[in-house]
Short mmCIF file of C-alpha atoms and ligand atoms in Angstrom, two decimals:
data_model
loop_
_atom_site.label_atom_id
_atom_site.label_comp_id
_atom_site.label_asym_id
_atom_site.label_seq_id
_atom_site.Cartn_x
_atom_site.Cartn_y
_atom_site.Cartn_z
CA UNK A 1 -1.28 -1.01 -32.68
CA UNK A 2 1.60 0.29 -30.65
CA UNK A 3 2.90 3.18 -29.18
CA UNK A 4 5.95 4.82 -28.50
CA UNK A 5 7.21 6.89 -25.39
CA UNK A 6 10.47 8.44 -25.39
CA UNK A 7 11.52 10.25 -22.66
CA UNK A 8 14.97 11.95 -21.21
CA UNK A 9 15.29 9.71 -18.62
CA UNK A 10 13.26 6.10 -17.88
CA UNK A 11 13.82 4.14 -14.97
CA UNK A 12 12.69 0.25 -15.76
CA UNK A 13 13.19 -0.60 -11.56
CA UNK A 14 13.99 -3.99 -12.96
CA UNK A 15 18.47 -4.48 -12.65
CA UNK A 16 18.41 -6.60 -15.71
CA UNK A 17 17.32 -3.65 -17.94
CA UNK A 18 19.40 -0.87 -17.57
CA UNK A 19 21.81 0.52 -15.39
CA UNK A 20 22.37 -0.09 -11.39
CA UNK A 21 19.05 -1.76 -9.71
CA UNK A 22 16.89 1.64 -10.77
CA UNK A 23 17.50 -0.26 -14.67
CA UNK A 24 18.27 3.85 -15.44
CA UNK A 25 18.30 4.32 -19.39
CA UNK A 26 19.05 7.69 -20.65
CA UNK A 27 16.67 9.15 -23.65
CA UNK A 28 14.94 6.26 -23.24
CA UNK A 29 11.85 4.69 -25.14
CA UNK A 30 9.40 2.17 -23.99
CA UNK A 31 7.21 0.14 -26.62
CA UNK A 32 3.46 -0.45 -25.31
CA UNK A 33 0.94 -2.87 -27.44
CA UNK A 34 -2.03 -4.87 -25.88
CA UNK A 35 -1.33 -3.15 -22.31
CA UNK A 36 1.63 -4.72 -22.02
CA UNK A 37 5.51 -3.14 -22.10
CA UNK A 38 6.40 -4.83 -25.77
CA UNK A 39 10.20 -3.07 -25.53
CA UNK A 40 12.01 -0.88 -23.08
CA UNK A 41 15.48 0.29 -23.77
CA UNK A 42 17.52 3.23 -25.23
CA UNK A 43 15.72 5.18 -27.94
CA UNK A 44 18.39 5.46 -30.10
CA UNK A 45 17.99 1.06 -30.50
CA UNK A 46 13.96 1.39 -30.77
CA UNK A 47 12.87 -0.10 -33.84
CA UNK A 48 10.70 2.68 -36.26
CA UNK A 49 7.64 0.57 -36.44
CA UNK A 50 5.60 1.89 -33.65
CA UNK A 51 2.20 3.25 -34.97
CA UNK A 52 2.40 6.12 -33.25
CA UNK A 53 5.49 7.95 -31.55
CA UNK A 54 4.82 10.11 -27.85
CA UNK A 55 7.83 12.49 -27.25
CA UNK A 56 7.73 13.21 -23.48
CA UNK A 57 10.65 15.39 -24.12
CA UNK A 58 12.70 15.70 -20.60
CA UNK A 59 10.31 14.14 -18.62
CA UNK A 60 11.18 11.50 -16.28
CA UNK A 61 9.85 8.16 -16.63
CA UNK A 62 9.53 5.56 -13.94
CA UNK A 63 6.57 2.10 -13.77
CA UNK A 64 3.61 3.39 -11.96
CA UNK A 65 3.81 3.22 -7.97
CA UNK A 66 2.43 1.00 -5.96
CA UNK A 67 1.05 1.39 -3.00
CA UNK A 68 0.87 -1.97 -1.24
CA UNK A 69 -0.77 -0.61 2.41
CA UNK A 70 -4.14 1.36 2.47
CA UNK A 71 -7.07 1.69 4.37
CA UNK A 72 -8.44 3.52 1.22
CA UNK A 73 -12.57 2.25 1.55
CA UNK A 74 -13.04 4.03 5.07
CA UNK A 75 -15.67 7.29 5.43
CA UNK A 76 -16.18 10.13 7.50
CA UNK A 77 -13.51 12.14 8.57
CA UNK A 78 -11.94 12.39 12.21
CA UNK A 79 -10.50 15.40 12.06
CA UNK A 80 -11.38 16.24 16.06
CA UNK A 81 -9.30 12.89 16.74
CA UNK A 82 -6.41 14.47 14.58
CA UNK A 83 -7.02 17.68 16.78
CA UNK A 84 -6.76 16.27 20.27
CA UNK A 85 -3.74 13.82 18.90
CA UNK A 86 -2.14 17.85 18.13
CA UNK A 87 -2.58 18.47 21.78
CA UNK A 88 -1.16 15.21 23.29
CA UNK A 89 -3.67 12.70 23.41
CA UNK A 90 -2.83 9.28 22.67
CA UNK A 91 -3.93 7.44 19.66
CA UNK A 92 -3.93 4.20 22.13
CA UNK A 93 -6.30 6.26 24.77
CA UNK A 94 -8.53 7.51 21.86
CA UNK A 95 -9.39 4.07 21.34
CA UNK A 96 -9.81 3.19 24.47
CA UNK A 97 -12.38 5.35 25.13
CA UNK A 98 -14.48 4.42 22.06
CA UNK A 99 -12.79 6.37 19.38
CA UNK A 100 -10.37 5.57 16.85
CA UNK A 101 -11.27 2.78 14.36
CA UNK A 102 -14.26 2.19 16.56
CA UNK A 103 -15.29 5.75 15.01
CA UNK A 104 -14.73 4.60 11.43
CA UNK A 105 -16.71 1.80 12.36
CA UNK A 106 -19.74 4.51 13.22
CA UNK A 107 -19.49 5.84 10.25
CA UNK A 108 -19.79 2.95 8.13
CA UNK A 109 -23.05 2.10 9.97
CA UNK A 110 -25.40 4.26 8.12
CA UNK A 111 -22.94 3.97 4.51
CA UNK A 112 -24.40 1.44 1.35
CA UNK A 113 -22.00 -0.24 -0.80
CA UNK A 114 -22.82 2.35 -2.99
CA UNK A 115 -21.65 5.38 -0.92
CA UNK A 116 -18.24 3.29 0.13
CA UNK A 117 -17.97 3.02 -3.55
CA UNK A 118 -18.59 6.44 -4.26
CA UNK A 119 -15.84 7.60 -1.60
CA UNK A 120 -13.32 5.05 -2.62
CA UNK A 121 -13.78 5.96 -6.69
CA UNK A 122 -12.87 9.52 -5.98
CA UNK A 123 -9.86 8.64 -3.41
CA UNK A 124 -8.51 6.41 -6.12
CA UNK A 125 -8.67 9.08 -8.40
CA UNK A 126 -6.63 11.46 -6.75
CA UNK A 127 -4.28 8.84 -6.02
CA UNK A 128 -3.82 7.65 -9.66
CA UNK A 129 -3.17 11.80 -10.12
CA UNK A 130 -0.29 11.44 -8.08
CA UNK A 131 0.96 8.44 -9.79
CA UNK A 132 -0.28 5.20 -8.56
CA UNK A 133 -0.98 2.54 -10.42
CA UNK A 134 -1.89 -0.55 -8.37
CA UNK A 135 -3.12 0.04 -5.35
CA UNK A 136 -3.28 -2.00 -2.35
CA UNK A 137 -7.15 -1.75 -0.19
CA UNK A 138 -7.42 -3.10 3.19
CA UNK A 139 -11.74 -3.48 4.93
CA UNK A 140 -11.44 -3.88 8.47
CA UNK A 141 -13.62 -0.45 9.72
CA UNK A 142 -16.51 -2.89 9.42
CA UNK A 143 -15.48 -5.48 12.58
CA UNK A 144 -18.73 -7.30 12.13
CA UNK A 145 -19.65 -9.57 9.34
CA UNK A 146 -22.03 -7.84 7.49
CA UNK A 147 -19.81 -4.67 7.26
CA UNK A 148 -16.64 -5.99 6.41
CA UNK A 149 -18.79 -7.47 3.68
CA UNK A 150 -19.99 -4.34 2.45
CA UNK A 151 -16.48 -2.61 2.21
CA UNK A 152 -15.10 -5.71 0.78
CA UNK A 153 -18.18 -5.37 -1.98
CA UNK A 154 -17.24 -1.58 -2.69
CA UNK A 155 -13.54 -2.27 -3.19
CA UNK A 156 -14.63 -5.50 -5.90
CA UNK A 157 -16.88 -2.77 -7.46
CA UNK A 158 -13.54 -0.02 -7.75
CA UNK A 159 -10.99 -3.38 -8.57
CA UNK A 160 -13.89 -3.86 -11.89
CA UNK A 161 -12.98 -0.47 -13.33
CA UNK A 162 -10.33 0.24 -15.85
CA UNK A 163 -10.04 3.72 -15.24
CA UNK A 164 -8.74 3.21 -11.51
CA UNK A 165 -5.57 2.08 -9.80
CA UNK A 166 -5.58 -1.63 -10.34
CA UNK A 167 -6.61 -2.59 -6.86
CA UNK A 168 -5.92 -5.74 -4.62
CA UNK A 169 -8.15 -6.19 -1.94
CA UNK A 170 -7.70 -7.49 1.76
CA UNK A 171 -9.65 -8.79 4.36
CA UNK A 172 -8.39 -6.67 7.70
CA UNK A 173 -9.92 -9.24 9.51
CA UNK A 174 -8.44 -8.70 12.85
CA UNK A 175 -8.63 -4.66 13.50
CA UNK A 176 -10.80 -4.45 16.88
CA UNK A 177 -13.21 -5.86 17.92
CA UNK A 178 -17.20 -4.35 17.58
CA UNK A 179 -18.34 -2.31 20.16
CA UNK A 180 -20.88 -5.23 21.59
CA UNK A 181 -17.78 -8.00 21.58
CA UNK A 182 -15.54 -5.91 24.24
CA UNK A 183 -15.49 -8.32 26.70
CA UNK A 184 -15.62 -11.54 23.78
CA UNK A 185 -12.60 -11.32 22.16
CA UNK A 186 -12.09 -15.29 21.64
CA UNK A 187 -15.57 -15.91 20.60
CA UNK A 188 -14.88 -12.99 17.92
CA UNK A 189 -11.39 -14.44 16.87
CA UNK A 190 -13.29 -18.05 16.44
CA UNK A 191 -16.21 -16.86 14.37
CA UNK A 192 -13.49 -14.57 12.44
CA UNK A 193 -11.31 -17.78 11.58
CA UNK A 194 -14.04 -20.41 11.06
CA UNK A 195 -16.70 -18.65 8.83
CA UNK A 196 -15.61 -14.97 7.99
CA UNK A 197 -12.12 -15.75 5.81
CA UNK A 198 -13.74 -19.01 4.43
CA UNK A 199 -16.65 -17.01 3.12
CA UNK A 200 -14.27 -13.62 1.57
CA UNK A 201 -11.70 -16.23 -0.02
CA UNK A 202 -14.99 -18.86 -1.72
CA UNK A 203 -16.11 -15.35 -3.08
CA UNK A 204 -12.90 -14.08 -4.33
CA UNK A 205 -13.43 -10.88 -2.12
CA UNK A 206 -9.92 -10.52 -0.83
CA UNK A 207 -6.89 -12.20 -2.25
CA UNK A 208 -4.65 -11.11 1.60
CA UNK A 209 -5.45 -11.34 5.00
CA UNK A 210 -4.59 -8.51 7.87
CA UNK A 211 -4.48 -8.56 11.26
CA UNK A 212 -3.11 -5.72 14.02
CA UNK A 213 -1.01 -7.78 16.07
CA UNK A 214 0.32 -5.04 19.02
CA UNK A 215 -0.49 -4.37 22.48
CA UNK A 216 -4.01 -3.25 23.16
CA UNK A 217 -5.22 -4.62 19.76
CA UNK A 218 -4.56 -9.07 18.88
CA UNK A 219 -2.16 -10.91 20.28
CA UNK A 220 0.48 -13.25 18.70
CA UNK A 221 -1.40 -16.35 19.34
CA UNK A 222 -5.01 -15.04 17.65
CA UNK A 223 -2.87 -13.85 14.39
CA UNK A 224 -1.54 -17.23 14.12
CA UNK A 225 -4.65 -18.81 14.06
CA UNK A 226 -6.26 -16.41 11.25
CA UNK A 227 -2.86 -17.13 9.80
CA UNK A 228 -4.04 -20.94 9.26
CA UNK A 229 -7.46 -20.34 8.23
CA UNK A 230 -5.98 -17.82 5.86
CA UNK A 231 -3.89 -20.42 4.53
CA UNK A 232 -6.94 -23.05 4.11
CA UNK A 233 -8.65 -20.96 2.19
CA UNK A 234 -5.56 -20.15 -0.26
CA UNK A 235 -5.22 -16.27 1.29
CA UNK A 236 -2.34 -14.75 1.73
CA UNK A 237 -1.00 -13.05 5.03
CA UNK A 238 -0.07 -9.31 5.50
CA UNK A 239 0.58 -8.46 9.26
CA UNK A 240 0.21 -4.84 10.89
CA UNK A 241 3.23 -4.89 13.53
CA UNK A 242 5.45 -3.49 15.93
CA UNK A 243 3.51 0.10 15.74
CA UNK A 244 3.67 0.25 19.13
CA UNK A 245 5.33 -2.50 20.91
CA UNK A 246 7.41 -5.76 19.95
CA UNK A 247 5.21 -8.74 20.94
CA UNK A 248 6.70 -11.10 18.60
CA UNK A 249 4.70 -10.29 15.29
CA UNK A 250 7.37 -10.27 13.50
CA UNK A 251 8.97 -13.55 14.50
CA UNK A 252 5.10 -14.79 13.87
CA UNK A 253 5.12 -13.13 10.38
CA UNK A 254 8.23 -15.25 9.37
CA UNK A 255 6.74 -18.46 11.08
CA UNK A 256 3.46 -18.01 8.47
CA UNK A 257 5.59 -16.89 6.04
CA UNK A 258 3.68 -13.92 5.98
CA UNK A 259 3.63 -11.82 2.39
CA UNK A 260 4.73 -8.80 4.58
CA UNK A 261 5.07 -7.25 7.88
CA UNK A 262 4.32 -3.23 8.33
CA UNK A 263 4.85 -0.33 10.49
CA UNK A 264 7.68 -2.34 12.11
CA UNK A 265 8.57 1.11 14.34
CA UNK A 266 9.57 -1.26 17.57
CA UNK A 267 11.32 -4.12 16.17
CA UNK A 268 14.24 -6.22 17.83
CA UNK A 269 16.98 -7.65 16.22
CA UNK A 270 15.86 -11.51 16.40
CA UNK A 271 11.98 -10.17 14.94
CA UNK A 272 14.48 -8.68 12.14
CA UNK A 273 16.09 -11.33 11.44
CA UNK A 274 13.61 -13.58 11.02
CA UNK A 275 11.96 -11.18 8.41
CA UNK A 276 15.18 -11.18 6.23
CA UNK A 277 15.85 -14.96 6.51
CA UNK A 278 12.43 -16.03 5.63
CA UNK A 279 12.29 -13.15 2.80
CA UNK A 280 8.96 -11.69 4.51
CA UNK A 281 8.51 -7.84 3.19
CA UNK A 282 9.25 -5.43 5.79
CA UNK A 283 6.61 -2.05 5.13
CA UNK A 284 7.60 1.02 5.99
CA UNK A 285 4.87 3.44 6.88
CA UNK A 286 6.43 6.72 7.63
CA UNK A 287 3.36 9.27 7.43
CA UNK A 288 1.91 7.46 10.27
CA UNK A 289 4.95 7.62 12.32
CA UNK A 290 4.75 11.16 11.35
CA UNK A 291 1.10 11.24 12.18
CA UNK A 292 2.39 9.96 16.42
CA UNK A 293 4.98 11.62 16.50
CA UNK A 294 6.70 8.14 16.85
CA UNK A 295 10.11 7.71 16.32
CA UNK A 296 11.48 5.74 13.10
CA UNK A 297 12.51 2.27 12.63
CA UNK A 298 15.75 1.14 13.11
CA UNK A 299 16.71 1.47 9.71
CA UNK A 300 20.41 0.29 10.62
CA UNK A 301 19.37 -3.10 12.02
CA UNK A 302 16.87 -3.07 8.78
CA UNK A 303 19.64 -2.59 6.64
CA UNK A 304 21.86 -4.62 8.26
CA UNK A 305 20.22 -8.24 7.97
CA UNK A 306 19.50 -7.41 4.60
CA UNK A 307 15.69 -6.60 5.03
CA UNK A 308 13.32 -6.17 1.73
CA UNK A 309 11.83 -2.56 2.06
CA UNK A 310 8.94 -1.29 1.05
CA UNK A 311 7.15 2.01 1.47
CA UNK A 312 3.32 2.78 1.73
CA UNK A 313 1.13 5.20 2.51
CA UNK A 314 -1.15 3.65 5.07
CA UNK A 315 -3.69 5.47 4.12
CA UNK A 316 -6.51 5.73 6.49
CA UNK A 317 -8.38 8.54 8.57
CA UNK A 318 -6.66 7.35 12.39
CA UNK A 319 -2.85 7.45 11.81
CA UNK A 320 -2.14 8.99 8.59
CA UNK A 321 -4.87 11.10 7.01
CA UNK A 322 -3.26 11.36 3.69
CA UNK A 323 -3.52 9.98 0.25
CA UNK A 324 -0.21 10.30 -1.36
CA UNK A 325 2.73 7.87 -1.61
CA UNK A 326 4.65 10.35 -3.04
CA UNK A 327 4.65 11.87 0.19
CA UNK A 328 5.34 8.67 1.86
CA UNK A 329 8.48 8.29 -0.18
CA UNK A 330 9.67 11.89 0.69
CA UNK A 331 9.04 11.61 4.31
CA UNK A 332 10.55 8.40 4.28
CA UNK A 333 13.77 10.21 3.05
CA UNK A 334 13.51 13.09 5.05
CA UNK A 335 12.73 11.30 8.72
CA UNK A 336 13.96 7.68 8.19
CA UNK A 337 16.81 8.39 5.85
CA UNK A 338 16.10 6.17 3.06
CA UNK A 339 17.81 6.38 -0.21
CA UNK A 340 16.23 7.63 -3.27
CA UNK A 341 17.09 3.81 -3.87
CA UNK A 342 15.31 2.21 -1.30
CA UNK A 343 12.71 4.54 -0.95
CA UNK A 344 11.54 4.49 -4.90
CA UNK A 345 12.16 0.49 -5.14
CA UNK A 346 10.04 -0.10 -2.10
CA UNK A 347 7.18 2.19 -3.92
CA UNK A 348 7.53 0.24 -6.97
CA UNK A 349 8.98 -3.70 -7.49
CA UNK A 350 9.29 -4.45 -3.87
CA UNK A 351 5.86 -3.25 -3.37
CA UNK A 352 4.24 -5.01 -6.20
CA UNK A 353 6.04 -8.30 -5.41
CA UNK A 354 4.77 -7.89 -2.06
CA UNK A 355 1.74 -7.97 -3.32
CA UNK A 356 1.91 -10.92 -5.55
CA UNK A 357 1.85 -9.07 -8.85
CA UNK A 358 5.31 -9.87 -10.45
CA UNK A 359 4.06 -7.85 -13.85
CA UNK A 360 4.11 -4.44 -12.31
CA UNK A 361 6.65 -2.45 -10.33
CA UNK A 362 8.81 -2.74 -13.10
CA UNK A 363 9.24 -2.00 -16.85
CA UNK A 364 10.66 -4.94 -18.53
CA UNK A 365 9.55 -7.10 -21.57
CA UNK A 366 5.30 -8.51 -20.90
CA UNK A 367 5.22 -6.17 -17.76
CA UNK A 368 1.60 -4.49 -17.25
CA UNK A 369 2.82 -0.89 -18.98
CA UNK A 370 2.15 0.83 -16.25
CA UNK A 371 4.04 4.16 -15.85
CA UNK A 372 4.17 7.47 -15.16
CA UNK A 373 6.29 9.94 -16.74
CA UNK A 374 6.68 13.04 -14.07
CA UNK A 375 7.38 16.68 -14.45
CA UNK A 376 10.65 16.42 -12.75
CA UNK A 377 14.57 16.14 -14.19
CA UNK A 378 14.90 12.99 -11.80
CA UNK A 379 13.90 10.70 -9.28
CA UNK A 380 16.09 12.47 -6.21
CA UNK A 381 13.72 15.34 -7.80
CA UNK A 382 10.84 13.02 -6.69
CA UNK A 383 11.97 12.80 -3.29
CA UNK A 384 11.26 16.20 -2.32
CA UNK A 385 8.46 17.18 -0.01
CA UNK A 386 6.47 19.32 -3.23
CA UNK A 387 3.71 18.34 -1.47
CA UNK A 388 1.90 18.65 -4.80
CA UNK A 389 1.22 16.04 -7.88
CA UNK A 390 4.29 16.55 -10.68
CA UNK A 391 2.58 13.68 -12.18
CA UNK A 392 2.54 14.56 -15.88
CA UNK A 393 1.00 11.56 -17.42
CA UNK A 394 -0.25 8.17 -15.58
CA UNK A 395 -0.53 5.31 -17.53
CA UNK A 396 -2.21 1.62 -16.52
CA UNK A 397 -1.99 -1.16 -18.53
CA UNK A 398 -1.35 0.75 -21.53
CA UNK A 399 -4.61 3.46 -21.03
CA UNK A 400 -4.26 6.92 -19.80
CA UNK A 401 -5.68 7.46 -15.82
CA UNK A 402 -4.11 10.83 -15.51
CA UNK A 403 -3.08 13.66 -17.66
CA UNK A 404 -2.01 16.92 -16.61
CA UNK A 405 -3.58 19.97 -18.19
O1 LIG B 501 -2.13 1.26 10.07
N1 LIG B 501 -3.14 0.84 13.94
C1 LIG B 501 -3.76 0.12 13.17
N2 LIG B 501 -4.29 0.41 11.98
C2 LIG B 501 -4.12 1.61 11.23
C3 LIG B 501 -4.87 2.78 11.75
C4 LIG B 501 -6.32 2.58 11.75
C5 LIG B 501 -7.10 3.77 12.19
O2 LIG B 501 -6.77 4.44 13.18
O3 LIG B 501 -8.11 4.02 11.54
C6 LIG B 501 -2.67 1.92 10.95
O4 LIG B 501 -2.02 2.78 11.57
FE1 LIG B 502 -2.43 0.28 8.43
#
């Protein structure tokens, strides 16, 4: 059994299928059997012997996005954080004084695996409605064992189910430390590194680690040391830096060869370099420089040492209390000046190869068929702040997630 979609114009994201590096193909068609992209290329060369034929008339087709930095299992809200950050508080001095994702923290307190479940189901939902197809689920509002545990639990339960996102789940093991450890941060690093990433990796909970490396959160030296645990137990390394100052995360996320590096906001050139020379992915997360008010990256110096980009949502209730990449992308055109380019290969290939997952973020030949065909004439169309879903139809691994009425 396969099936057919033909559609105005397909982007395959993969440069040896079609033309420039978007792999554009005019009245395209892609072949899908068994989940799996069977044949992409110009309709006019598609062999007849699909079962069934799906015209998507002038739709515009691109492999489903990827979101590859989220903080998607947290509950609660803080919307009164949001509301003093609107009258000049300080996201750092929120913390400080117990908030931030100390509050998160609260909240998870009193929430089952169950309820995280629940709350993560629905947010993956909506995401998938706005095209996402793998998505990318960080724990780390837990901070002490027994919590991370429990969001780590809810995201396996979402990664078993066919009608989500595919999800890939990592261990934020490093985020801030509990409430009762203030004044123990070594103690918490060492019981972190010795049991806590031995025990997620021997139970396939988390295939990535994460730590906040910055000022006022873990330092250069307590990164590098989940680094090597991570590596021990065959985890991979994801690194939240340079949000807020340059304390040498980045040269540390090329030392551990690190999967990817993200915010990246205050980065110097040597940090930069390192990144591009060791081929570390460098993720952009431009709703929560939006969020601070922060100004963007230094897209130049990015550019110029040849930097892999990718763009995520960061998804999360302290710094960027949204759920859509495609607003991610457009902001990320709008205040950091990406190409359509950039922008829509960092939400797609880049992205999934950050993650590990060569078969998506890209139609070619075997590729997971995951696509989405949107409502739009083409992808600088996409780029716009619509602020709205012109998702038509979302498709994982061959199955429908998302269908517009
Ligand atoms: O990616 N700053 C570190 N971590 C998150 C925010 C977490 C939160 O405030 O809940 C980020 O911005
Ligand atoms: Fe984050």
């Amino acid at each position: 059994m396969s099936t057919l979609y033909r559609a105005a114009r397909v982007l395959t994201c993969d440069p040896l299928t079609g033309k420039g590096p978007l792999g554009i193909i005019d009245d395209g068609a892609v072949v899908v059997r068994e989940g799996r992209v069977a044949w992409v290329g110009p309709y006019a060369n598609a062999k007849a012997d699909a079962a069934e034929t799906r015209d998507l008339g002038s739709a515009l087709l691109t492999p489903g996005l990827v979101d590859a930095h989220t903080h998607a299992a947290w509950v609660g809200s803080r919307h009164e954080e949001y509301m003093m950050k609107m009258r000049g508080a300080d996201y750092r001095e929120i913390a400080a004084k117990g908030g931030g994702i100390v509050s998160s923290h609260r909240a998870l307190i009193s929430s089952s695996v169950a309820d995280i479940h629940a709350t993560l189901r629905a947010r993956l939902a909506r995401m998938a409605s706005m095209g996402v197809t793998t998505c990318e689920v960080k724990s780390g509002y837990g901070l002490t064992f027994e919590l991370e545990e429990r969001q780590l639990l809810a995201i396996a339960e979402a990664a078993k189910d066919p009608s989500l996102p595919f999800v890939v789940a990592t261990f934020l093991a490093l985020h801030a430390l509990p409430p009762d450890m203030k004044e123990r941060k070594d103690e918490y690093v060492t019981s972190v590194c010795e049991h806590a990433v031995a025990s997620v990796a021997a139970r396939k909970l988390a295939r990535f680690v994460d730590a906040y490396v910055d000022q006022n959160a873990f330092s250069v030296p307590d990164a590098r040391r989940l680094a090597a645990a991570a590596h021990a137990s065959g985890l991979g390394v994801r690194l939240h830096v340079g949000q807020f100052a340059d304390i040498g995360g980045a040269e540390l996320g090329a030392e551990v060869s690190a999967a990817s590096c993200d915010h990246l906001e205050i980065l110097g050139e040597a940090g930069a370099r390192a990144l591009a020379d060791k081929g570390v992915y460098c993720t952009l997360l431009p709703t929560a420089s939006f969020t601070l008010k922060q100004a963007p990256p230094d897209l130049g110096l990015l550019r110029r040492v040849g930097a892999r980009l990718v763009v995520a949502s960061d998804s999360n209730p302290g710094t960027a209390p949204s759920e859509s990449l495609v607003l991610a992308l457009s902001l990320a055109v709008r205040l950091y000046g990406l190409t359509t380019e950039e922008a829509l290969i960092g939400a797609t290939r880049n992205a999934a190869l950050s993650l590990a997952e060569p078969e998506r973020g890209a139609l070619f030949t075997g590729a997971h068929a995951d696509f989405v065909a949107w409502d739009l004439p083409h992808e600088d169309a996409l780029m716009q702040p619509w602020g709205v879903s012109r998702a038509r139809l979302v498709v994982r691994e061959g199955r429908t997630l998302h269908a517009a009425p």
